[in-house]
CSV table of C-alpha atoms in Angstrom, one decimal:
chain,number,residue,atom,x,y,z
V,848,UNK,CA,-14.6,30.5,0.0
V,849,UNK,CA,-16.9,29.5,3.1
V,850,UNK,CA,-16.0,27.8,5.5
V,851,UNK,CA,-18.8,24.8,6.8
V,852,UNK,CA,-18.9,22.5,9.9
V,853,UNK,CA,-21.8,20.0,10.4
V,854,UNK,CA,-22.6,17.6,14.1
V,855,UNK,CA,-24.3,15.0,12.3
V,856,UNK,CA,-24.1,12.6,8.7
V,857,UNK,CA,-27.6,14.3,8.3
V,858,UNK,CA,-26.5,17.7,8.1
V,859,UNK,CA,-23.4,17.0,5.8
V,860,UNK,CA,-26.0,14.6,3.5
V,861,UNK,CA,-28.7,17.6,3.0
V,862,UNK,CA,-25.2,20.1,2.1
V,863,UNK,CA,-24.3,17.7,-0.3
V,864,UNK,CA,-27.6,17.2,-2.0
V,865,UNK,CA,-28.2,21.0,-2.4
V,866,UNK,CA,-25.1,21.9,-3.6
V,867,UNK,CA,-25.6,24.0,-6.7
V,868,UNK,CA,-24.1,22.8,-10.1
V,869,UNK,CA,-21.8,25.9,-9.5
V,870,UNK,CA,-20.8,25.2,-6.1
V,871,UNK,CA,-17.9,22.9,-5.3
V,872,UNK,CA,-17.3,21.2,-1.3
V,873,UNK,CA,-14.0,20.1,0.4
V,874,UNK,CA,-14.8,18.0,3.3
V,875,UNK,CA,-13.0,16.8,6.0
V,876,UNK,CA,-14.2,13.8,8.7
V,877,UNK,CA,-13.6,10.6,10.1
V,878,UNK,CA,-13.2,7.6,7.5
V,879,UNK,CA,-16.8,5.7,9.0
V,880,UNK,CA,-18.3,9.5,7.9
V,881,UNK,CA,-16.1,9.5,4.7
V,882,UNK,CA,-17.8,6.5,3.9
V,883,UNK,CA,-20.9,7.3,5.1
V,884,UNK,CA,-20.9,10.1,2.9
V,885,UNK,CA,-19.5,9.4,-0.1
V,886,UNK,CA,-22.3,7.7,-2.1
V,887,UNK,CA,-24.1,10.9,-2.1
V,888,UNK,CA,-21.2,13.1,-3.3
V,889,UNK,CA,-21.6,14.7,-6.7
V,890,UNK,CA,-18.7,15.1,-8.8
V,891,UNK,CA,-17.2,18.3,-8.1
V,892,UNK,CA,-17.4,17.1,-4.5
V,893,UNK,CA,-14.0,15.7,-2.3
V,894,UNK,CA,-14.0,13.9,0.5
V,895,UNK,CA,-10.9,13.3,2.5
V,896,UNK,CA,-10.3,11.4,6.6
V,897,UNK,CA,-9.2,12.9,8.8
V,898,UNK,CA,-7.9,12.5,12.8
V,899,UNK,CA,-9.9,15.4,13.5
V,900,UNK,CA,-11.3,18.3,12.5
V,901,UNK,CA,-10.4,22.1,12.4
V,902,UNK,CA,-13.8,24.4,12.5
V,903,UNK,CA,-15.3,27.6,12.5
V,904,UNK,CA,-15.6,27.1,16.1
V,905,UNK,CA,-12.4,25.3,16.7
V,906,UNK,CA,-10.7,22.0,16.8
V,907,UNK,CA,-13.2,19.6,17.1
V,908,UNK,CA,-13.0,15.3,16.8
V,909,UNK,CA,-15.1,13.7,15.4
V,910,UNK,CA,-17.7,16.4,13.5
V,911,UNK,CA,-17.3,16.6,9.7
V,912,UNK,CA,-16.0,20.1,8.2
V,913,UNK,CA,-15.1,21.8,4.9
V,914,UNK,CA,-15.3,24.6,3.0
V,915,UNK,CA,-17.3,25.7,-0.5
V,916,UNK,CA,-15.9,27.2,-3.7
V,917,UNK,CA,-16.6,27.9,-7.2
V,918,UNK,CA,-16.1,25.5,-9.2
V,919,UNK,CA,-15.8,27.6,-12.2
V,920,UNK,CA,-12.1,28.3,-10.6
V,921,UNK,CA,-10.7,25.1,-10.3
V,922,UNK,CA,-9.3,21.7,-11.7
V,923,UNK,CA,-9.8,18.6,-10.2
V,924,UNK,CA,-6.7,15.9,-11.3
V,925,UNK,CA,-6.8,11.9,-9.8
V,926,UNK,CA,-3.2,11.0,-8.4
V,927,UNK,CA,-2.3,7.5,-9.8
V,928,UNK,CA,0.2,5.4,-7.8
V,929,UNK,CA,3.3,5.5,-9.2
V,930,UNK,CA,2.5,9.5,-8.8
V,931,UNK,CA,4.2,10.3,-12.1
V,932,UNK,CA,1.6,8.2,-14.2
V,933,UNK,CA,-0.3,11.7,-13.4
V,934,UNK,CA,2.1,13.7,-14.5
V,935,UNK,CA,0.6,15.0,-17.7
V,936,UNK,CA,-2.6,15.4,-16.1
V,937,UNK,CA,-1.5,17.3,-13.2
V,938,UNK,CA,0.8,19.4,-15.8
V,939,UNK,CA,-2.0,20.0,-18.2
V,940,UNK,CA,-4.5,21.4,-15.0
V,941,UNK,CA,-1.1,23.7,-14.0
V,942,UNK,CA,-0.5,25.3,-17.5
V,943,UNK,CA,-3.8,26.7,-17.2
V,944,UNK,CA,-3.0,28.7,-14.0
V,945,UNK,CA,0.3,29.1,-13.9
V,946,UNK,CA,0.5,33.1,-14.5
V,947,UNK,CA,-1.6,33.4,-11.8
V,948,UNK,CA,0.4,34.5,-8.6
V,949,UNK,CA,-2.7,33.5,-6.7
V,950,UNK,CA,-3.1,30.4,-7.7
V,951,UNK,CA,-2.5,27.1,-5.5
V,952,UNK,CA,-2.6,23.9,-5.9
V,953,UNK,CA,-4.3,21.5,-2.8
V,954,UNK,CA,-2.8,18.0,-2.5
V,955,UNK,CA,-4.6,15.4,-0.6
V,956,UNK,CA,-2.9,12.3,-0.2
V,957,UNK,CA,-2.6,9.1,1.3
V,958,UNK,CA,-0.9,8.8,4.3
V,959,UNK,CA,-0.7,5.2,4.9
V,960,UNK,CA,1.3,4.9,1.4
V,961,UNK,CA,4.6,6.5,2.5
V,962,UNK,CA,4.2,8.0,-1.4
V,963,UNK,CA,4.1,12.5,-0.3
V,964,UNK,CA,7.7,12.6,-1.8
V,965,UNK,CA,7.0,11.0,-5.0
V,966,UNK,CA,3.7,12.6,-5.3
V,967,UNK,CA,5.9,16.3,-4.8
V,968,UNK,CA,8.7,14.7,-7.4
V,969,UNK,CA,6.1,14.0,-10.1
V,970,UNK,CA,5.5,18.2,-9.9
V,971,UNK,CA,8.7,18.5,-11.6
V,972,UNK,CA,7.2,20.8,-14.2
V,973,UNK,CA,5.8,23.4,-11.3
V,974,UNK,CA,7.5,26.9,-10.5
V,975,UNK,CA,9.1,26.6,-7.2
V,976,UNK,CA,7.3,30.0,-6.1
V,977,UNK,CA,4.0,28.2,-7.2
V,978,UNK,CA,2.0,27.6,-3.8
V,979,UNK,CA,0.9,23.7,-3.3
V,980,UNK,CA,0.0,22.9,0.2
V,981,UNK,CA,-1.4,19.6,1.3
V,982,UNK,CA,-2.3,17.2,3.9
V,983,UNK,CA,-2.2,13.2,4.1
V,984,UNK,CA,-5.1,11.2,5.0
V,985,UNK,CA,-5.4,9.6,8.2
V,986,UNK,CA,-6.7,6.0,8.2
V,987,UNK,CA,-9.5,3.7,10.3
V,988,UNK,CA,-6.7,2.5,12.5
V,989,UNK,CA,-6.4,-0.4,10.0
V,990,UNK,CA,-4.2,1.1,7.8
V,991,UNK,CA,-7.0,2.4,5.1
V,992,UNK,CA,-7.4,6.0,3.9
V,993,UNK,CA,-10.3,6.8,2.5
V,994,UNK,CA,-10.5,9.9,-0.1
V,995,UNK,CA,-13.2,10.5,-2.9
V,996,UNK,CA,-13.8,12.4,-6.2
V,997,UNK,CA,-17.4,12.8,-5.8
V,998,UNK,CA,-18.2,8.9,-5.5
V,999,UNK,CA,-15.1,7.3,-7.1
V,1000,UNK,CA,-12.9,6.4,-4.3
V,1001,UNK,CA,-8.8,7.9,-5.0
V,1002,UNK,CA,-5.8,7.2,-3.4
V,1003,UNK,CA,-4.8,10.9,-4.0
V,1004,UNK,CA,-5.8,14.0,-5.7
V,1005,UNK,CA,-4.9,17.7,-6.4
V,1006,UNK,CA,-7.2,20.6,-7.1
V,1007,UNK,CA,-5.8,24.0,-8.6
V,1008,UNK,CA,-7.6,27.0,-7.1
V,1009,UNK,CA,-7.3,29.7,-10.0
V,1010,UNK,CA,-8.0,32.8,-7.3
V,1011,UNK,CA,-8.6,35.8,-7.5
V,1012,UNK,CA,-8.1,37.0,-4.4
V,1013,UNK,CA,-4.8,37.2,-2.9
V,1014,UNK,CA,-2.9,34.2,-1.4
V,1015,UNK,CA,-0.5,33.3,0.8
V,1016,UNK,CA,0.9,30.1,2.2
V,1017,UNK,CA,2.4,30.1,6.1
V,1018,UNK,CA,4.3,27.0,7.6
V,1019,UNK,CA,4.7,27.0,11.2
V,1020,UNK,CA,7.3,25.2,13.5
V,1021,UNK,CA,7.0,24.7,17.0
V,1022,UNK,CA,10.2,23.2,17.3
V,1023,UNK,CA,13.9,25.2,17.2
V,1024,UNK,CA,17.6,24.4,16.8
V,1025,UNK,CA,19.2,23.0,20.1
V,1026,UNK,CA,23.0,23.3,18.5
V,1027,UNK,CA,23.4,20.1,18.0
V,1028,UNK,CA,23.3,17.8,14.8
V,1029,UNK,CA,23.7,14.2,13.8
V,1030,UNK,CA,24.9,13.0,10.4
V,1031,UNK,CA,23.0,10.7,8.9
V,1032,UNK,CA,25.2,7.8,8.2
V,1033,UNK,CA,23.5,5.2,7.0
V,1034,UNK,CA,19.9,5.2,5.6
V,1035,UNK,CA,17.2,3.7,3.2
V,1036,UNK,CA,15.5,6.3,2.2
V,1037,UNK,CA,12.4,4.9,0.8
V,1038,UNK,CA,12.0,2.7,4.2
V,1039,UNK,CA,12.2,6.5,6.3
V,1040,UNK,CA,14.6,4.6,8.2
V,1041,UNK,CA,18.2,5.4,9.4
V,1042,UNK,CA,20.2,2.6,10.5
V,1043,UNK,CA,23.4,5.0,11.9
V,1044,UNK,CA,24.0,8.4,13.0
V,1045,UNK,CA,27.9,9.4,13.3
V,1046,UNK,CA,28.2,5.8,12.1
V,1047,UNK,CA,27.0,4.7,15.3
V,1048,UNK,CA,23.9,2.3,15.6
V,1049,UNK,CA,20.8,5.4,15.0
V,1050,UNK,CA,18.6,4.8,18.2
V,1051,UNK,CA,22.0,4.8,20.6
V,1052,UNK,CA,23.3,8.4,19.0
V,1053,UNK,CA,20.2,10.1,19.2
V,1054,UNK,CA,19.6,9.0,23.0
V,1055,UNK,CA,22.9,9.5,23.4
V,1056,UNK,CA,22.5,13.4,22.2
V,1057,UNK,CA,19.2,13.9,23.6
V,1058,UNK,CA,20.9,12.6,26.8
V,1059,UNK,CA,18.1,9.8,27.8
V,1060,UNK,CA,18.7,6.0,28.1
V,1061,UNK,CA,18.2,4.5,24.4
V,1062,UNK,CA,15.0,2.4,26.3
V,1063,UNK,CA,13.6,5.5,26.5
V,1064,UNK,CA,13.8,7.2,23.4
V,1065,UNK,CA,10.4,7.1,22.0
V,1066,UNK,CA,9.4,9.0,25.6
V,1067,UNK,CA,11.5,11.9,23.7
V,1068,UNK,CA,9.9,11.6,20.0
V,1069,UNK,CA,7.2,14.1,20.6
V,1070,UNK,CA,9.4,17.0,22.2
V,1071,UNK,CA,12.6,16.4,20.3
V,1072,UNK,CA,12.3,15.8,16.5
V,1073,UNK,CA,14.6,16.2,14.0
V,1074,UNK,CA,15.2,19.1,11.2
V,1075,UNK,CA,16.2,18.9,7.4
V,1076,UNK,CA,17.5,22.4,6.7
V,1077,UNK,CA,16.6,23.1,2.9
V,1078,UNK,CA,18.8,26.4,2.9
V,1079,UNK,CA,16.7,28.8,4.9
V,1080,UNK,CA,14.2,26.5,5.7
V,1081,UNK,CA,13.8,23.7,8.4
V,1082,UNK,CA,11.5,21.2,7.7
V,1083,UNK,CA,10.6,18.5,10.5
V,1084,UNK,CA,11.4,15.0,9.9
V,1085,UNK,CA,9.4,13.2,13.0
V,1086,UNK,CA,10.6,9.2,14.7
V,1087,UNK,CA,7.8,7.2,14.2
V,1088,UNK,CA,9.6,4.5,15.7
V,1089,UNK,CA,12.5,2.8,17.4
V,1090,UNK,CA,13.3,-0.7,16.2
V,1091,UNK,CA,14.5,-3.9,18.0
V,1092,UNK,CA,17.7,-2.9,15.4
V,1093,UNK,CA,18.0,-0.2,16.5
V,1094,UNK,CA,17.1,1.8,13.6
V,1095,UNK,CA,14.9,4.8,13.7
V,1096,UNK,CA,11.9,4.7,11.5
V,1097,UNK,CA,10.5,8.4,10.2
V,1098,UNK,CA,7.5,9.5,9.2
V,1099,UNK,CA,9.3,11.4,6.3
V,1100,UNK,CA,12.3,10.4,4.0
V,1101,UNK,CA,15.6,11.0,5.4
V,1102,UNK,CA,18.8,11.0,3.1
V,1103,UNK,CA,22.4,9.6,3.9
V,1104,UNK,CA,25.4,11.5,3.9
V,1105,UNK,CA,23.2,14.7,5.4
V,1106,UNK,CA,23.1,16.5,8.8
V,1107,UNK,CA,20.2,16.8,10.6
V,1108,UNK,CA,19.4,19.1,13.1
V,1109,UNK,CA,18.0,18.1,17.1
V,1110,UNK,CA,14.9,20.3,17.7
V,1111,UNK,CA,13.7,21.2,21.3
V,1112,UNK,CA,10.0,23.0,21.8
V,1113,UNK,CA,9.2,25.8,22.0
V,1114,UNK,CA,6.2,28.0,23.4
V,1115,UNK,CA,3.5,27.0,20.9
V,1116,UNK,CA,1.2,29.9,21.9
V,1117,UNK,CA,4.3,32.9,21.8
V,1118,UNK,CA,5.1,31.4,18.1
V,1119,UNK,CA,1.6,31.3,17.1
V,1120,UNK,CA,1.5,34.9,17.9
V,1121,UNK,CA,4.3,35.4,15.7
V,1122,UNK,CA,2.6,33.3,13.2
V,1123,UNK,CA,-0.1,35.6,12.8
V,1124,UNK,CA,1.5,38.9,13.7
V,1125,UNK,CA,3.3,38.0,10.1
V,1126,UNK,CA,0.7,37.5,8.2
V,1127,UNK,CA,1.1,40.3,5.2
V,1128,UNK,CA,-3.2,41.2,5.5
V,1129,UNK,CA,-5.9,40.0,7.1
V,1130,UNK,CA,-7.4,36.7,5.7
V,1131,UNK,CA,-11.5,36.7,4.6
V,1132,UNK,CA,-11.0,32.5,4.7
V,1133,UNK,CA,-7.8,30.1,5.9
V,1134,UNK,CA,-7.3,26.4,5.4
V,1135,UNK,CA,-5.9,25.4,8.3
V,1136,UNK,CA,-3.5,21.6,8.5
V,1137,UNK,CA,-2.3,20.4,11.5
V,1138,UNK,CA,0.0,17.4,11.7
V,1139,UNK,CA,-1.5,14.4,14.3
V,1140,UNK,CA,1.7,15.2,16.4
V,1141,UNK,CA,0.9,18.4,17.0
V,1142,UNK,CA,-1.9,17.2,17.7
V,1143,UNK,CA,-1.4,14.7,20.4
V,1144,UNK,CA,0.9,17.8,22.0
V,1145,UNK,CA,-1.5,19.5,22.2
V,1146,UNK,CA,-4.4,17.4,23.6
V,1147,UNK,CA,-1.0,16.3,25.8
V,1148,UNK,CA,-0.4,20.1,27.2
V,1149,UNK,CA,-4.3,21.4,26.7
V,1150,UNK,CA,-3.5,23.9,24.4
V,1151,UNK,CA,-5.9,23.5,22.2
V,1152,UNK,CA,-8.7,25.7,24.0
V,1153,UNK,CA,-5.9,28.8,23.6
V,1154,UNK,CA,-4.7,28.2,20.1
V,1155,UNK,CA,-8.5,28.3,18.9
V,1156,UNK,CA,-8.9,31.9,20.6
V,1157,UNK,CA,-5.8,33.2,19.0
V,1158,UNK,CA,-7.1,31.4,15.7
V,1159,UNK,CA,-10.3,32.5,15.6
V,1160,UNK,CA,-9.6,36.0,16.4
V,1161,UNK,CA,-7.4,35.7,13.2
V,1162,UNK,CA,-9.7,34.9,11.1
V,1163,UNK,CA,-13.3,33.0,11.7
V,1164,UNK,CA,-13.9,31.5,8.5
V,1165,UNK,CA,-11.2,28.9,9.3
V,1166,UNK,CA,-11.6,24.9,8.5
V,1167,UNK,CA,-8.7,22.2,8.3
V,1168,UNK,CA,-7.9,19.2,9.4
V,1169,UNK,CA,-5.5,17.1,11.6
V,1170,UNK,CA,-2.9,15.1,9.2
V,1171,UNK,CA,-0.8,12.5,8.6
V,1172,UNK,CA,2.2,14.9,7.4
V,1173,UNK,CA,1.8,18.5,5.4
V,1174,UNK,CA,2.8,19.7,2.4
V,1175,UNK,CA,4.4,23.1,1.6
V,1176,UNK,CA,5.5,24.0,-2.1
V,1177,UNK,CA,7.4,20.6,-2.8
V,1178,UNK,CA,8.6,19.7,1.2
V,1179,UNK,CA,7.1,17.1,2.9
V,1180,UNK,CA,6.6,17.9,6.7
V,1181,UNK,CA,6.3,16.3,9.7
V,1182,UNK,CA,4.8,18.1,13.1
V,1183,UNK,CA,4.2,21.0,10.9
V,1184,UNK,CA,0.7,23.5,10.8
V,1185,UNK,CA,0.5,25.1,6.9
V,1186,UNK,CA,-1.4,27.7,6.5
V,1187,UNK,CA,-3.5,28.8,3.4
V,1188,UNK,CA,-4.7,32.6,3.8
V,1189,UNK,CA,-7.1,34.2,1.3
V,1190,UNK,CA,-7.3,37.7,1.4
């Protein structure tokens, strides 16, 4: 797998008119250049916006990025909305690599659609050791997503990777248990809104515990997320929004009757170091997501310029993108970098 980067439409136009009948593309740009672009894709071509781009030289806005494969290893499935209209599609591409340890499923979906955890539910018939990691679509800024099979515009798609080589999936968190929790009183879940904490109106308790005025909350979003733990795993639900009920709308689906953990930051650099430092080999390629929260962190705190040194040093052949929420096996995230290393 090869990583790519191009500056200009031009550049990404001739790659995609000389790819080989044996040679697959994942690419990753704004939606204008998704657009731009996808008349010209052949079939065993995706296309997926972005809110930036990840890069053999970096994190970059704005450029258009990707990587190559054989196409002779993989399975391309269309994601119908509802999700489990796929099912036996999605099953059907999974039963042929399912003994594979190395195998993974990519999931690219649309992040305006609020649809990730039904997308995941409809995987029903996937091994929970079975790798999938995804990223959601970012839109125009009017609420579209644009993805593509080739020239047939999707709302969402997998592709199973039947490697060779071996595999392994990484999440990261930035964030950490501060010792205190909230239970989730009252919640729709498919809304991603709670309407209590400790049966107190949601926006109030969470100030309240973060220790801010409730008219500043939202100041607090970015630094102080929430944590679903999943046994030994935390996975971050992120506000989205405060509202005049005082509600707090998520960005991921959170359930009544749970506990949720307060996060505080951590160093992003010293756990990126431990991010890597565990990495069982080191990777020939990685696919590298990156939520648009982390994101605007690190624009925020200029940390960018230092993560890409550590990242790069890693491993070179490195693309991604920045996303609307991540994928990992069958979590949705929030604020969350995934990792796909190929050894």
């Amino acid at each position: 797998m090869k990583a790519l980067s191009f500056n200009t439409l031009d550049d990404a136009r001739r790659q995609l008119e000389e790819l080989g009948e044996n040679r697959g593309l994942v690419l990753f740009a704004s939606a204008a250049a998704v657009r731009e672009l996808s008349p010209l894709a052949p079939p065993h071509a995706v296309l997926c916006s972005t809110k930036g781009e990840y890069t053999p030289e970096g994190y970059r806005s704005g450029v258009i990025t990707g990587f190559e494969y054989d196409v002779r290893m993989t399975g391309i499935v269309e994601i119908l909305q509802p999700p489990v209209l796929s099912s036996a599609g999605l099953n059907a591409a999974y039963q042929k690599v399912k003994d594979n340890a190395n195998a993974f499923l990519l999931l690219l979906c649309d992040g305006a659609a609020a649809m990730e955890e039904a997308i995941l539910s409809s995987l029903f018939f996937i091994a929970p050791e079975f790798k999938v990691i995804g990223g959601s679509a970012a839109d125009d800024e009017s609420g579209e997503t644009y993805i593509y099979i080739g020239s047939r515009r999707v709302k969402n798609l997998g592709i199973f990777f039947n490697m060779a080589a071996r595999t392994s999936l990484i999440k990261e968190n930035i964030y950490v248990p501060t010792g205190n929790t909230l239970l989730v009183t009252e919640a729709d879940v498919f809304g991603r809104t709670v309407f209590s904490f400790n049966g107190r109106p949601a926006a109030e308790e969470y100030a309240r515990v973060l220790g801010v005025p409730e008219e500043e909350l939202t100041q607090h979003f970015l630094s102080s997320p929430l944590g679903k733990r999943y046994e030994d795993d935390l996975i971050i639900a992120s506000p989205m929004t405060a509202n005049p009920d005082r509600s707090v709308t998520f960005y991921s689906q959170v359930m009544s009757s749970t506990y949720v953990e307060v996060l505080g930051l951590a160093d992003p650099l010293a756990v990126l170091e431990e991010t890597l430092g565990a990495s069982p080999y080191k990777p020939s390629f990685v696919l590298n997501i990156n939520c648009t929260l982390r994101d605007q962190l690190f624009n925020r705190d200029r940390l960018w310029g230092a993560f890409d040194d550590k990242m790069l040093s890693f491993c070179g052949n490195t693309t991604g993108f920045i996303s609307y929420g991540e994928q990992y096996y069958k979590k949705h995230a929030n604020q969350t970098m995934i990792l796909l290393l190929v050894e």
